[in-house]
PDB file of C-alpha atoms in Angstrom:
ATOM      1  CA  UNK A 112       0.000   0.000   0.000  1.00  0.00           C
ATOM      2  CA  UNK A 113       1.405   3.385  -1.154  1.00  0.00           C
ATOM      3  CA  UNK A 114      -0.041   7.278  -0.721  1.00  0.00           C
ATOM      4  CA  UNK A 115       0.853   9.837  -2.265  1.00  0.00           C
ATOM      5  CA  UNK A 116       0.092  13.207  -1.146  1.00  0.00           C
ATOM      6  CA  UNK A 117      -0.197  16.425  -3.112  1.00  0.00           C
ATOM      7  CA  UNK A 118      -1.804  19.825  -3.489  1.00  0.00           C
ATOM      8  CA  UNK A 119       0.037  21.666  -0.838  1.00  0.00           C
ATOM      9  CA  UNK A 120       1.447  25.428  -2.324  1.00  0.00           C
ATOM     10  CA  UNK A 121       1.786  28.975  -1.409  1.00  0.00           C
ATOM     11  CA  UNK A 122      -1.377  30.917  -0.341  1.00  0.00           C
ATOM     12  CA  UNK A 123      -2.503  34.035   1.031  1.00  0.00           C
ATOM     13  CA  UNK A 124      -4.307  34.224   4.956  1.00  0.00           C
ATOM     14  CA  UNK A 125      -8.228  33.204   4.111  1.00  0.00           C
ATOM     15  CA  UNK A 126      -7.453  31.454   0.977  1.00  0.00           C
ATOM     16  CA  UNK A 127      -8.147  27.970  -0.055  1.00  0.00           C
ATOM     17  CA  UNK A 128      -6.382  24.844  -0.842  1.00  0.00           C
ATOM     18  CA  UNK A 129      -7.520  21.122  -1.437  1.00  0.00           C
ATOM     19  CA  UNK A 130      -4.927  18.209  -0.878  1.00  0.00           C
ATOM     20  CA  UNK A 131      -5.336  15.020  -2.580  1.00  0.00           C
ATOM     21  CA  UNK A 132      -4.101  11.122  -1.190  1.00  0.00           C
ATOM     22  CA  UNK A 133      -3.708   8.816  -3.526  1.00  0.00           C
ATOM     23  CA  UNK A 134      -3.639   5.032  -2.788  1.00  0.00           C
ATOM     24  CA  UNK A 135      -2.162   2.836  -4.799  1.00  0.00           C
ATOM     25  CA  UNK A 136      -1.182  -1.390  -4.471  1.00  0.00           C
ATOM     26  CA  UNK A 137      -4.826  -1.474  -2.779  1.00  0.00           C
ATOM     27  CA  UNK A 138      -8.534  -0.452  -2.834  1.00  0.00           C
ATOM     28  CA  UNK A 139      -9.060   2.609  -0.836  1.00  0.00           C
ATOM     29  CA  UNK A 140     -12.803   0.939   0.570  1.00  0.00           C
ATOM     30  CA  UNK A 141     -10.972  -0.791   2.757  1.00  0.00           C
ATOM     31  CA  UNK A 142      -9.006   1.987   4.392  1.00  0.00           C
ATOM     32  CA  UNK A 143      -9.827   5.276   6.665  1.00  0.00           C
ATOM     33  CA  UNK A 144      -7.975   7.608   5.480  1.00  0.00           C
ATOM     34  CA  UNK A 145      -6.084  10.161   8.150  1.00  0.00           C
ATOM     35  CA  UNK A 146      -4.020  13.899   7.528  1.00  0.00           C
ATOM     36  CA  UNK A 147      -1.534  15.039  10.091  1.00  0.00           C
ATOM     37  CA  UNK A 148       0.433  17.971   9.444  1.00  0.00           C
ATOM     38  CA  UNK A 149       4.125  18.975  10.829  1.00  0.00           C
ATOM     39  CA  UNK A 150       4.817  22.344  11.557  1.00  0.00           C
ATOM     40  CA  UNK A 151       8.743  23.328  11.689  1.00  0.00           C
ATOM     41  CA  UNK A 152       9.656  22.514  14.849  1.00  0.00           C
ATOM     42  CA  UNK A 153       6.677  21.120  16.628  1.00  0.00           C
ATOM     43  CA  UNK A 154       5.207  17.667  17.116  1.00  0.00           C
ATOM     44  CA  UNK A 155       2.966  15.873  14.045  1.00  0.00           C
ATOM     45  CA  UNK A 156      -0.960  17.151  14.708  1.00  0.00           C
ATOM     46  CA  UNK A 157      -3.354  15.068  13.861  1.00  0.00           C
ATOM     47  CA  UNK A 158      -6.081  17.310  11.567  1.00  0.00           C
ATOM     48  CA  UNK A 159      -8.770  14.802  10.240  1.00  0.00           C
ATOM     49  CA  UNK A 160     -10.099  11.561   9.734  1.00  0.00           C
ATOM     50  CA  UNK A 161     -12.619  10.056   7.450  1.00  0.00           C
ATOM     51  CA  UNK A 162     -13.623   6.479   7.811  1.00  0.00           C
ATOM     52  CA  UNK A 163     -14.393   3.740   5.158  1.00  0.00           C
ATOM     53  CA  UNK A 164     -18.509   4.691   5.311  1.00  0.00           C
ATOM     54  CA  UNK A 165     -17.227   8.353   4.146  1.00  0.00           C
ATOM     55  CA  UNK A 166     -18.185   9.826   7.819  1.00  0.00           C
ATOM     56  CA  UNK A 167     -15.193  12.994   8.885  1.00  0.00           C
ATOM     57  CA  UNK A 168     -13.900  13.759  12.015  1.00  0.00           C
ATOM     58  CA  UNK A 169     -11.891  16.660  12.332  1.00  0.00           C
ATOM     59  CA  UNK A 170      -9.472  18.365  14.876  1.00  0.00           C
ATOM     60  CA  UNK A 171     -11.046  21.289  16.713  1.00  0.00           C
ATOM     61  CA  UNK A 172      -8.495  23.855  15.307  1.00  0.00           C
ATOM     62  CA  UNK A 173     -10.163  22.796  11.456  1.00  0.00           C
ATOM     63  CA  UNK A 174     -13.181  21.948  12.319  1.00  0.00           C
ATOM     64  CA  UNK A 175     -15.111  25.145  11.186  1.00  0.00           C
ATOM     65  CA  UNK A 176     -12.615  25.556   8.027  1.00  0.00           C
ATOM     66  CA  UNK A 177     -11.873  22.148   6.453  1.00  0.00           C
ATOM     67  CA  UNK A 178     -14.376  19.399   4.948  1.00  0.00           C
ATOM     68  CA  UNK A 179     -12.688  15.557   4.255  1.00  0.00           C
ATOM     69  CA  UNK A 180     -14.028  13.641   1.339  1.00  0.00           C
ATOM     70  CA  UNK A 181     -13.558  10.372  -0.302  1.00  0.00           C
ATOM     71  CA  UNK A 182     -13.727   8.905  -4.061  1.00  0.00           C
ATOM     72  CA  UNK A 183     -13.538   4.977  -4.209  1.00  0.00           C
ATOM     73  CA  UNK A 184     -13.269   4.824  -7.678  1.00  0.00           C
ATOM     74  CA  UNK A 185     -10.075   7.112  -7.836  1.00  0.00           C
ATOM     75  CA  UNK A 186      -8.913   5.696  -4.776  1.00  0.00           C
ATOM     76  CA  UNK A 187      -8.353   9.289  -3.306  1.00  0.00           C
ATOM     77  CA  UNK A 188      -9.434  11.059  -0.693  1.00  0.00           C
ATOM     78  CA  UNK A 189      -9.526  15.337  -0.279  1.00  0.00           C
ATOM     79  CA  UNK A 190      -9.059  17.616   2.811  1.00  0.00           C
ATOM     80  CA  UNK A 191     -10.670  20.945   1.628  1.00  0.00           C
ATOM     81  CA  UNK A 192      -8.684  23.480   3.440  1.00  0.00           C
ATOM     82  CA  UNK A 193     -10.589  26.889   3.511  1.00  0.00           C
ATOM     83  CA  UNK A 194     -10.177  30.429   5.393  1.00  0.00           C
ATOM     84  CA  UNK A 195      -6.262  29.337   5.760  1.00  0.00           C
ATOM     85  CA  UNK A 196      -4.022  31.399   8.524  1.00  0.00           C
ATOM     86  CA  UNK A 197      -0.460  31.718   8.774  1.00  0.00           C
ATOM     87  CA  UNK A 198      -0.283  28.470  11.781  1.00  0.00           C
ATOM     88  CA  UNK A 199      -1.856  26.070   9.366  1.00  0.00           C
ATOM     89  CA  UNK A 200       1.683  26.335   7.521  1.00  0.00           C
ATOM     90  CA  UNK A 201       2.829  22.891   8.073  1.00  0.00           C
ATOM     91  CA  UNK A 202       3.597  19.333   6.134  1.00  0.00           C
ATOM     92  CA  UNK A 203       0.834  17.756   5.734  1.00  0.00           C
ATOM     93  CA  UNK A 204       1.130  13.765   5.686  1.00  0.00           C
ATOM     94  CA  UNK A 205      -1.836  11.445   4.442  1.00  0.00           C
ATOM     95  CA  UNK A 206      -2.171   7.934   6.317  1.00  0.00           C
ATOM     96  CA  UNK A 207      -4.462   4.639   6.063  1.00  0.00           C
ATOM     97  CA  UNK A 208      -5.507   2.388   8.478  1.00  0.00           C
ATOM     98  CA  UNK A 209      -8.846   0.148   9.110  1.00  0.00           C
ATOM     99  CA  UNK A 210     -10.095   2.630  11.667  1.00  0.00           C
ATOM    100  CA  UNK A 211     -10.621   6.888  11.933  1.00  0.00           C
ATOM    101  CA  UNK A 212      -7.632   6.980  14.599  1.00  0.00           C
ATOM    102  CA  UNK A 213      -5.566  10.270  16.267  1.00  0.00           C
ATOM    103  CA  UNK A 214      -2.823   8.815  17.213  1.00  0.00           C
ATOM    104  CA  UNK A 215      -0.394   8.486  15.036  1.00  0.00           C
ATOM    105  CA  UNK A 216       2.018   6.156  15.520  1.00  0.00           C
ATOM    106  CA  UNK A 217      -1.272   3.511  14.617  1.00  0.00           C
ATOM    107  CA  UNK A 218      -0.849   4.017  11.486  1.00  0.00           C
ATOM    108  CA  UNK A 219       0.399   1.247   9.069  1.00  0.00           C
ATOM    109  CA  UNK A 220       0.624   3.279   6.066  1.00  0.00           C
ATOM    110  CA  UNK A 221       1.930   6.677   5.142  1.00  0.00           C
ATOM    111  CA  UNK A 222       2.208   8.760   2.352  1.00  0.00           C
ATOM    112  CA  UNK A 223       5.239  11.375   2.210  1.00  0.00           C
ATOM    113  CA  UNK A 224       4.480  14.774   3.019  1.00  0.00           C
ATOM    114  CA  UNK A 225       2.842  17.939   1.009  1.00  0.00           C
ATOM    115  CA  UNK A 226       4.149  21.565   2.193  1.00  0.00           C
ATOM    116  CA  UNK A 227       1.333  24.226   2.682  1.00  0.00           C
ATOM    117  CA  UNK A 228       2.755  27.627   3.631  1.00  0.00           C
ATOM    118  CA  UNK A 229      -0.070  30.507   4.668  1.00  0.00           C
ATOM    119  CA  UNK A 230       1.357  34.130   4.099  1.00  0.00           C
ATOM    120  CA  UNK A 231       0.766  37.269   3.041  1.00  0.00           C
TER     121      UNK A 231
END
């Protein structure tokens, strides 16, 4: 199982950005599908989660700015990343497992990392 993660770029405070995962070597149905992002110098956040029925959690910090979706049949999945600010600059990883999980290190399968950087 492989993901690859992409969409990350430069934009401007309360602009928008969608990042893509891409699994490949296996059908996404039977994966949820996590983000975590890395900002320099801090600890890996989890962000969001959306489990194999399409249902989303999301991290209270996105909650009320980004939306997680899933297509089967391209075996991606989206985090729709609105009304950016400067401390969502960070590397954003994608992950699959069986189950919507936060922590990390639960996580069989990773994708490498996409850079979003918020400024003015």
């Amino acid at each position: 199982v492989q993901l690859q993660a992409s969409g990350g770029g430069l934009v401007q405070p309360g602009g928008s950005l969608r990042l893509s995962c891409e699994l490949s070597g296996f059908s996404m149905e039977y994966y949820s599908i996590g983000w975590f992002r890395q900002a320099p110098g801090q600890e890996r956040e989890w962000v969001s989660c959306i489990d194999r029925a399409g249902g989303t959690v999301l991290s209270d910090s996105v909650v009320d700015r980004f939306t997680m979706s899933r297509d089967n049949s391209k075996n991606t999945a989206y985090l729709q990343m609105n009304s950016l600010k400067p401390e969502d600059t960070a590397v954003y990883h994608c992950a699959a497992e069986g189950r919507c999980l936060r922590k990390d290190t639960l996580y069989d399968y990773w994708g490498q990392g996409t850079l979003v950087t918020v400024s003015s």
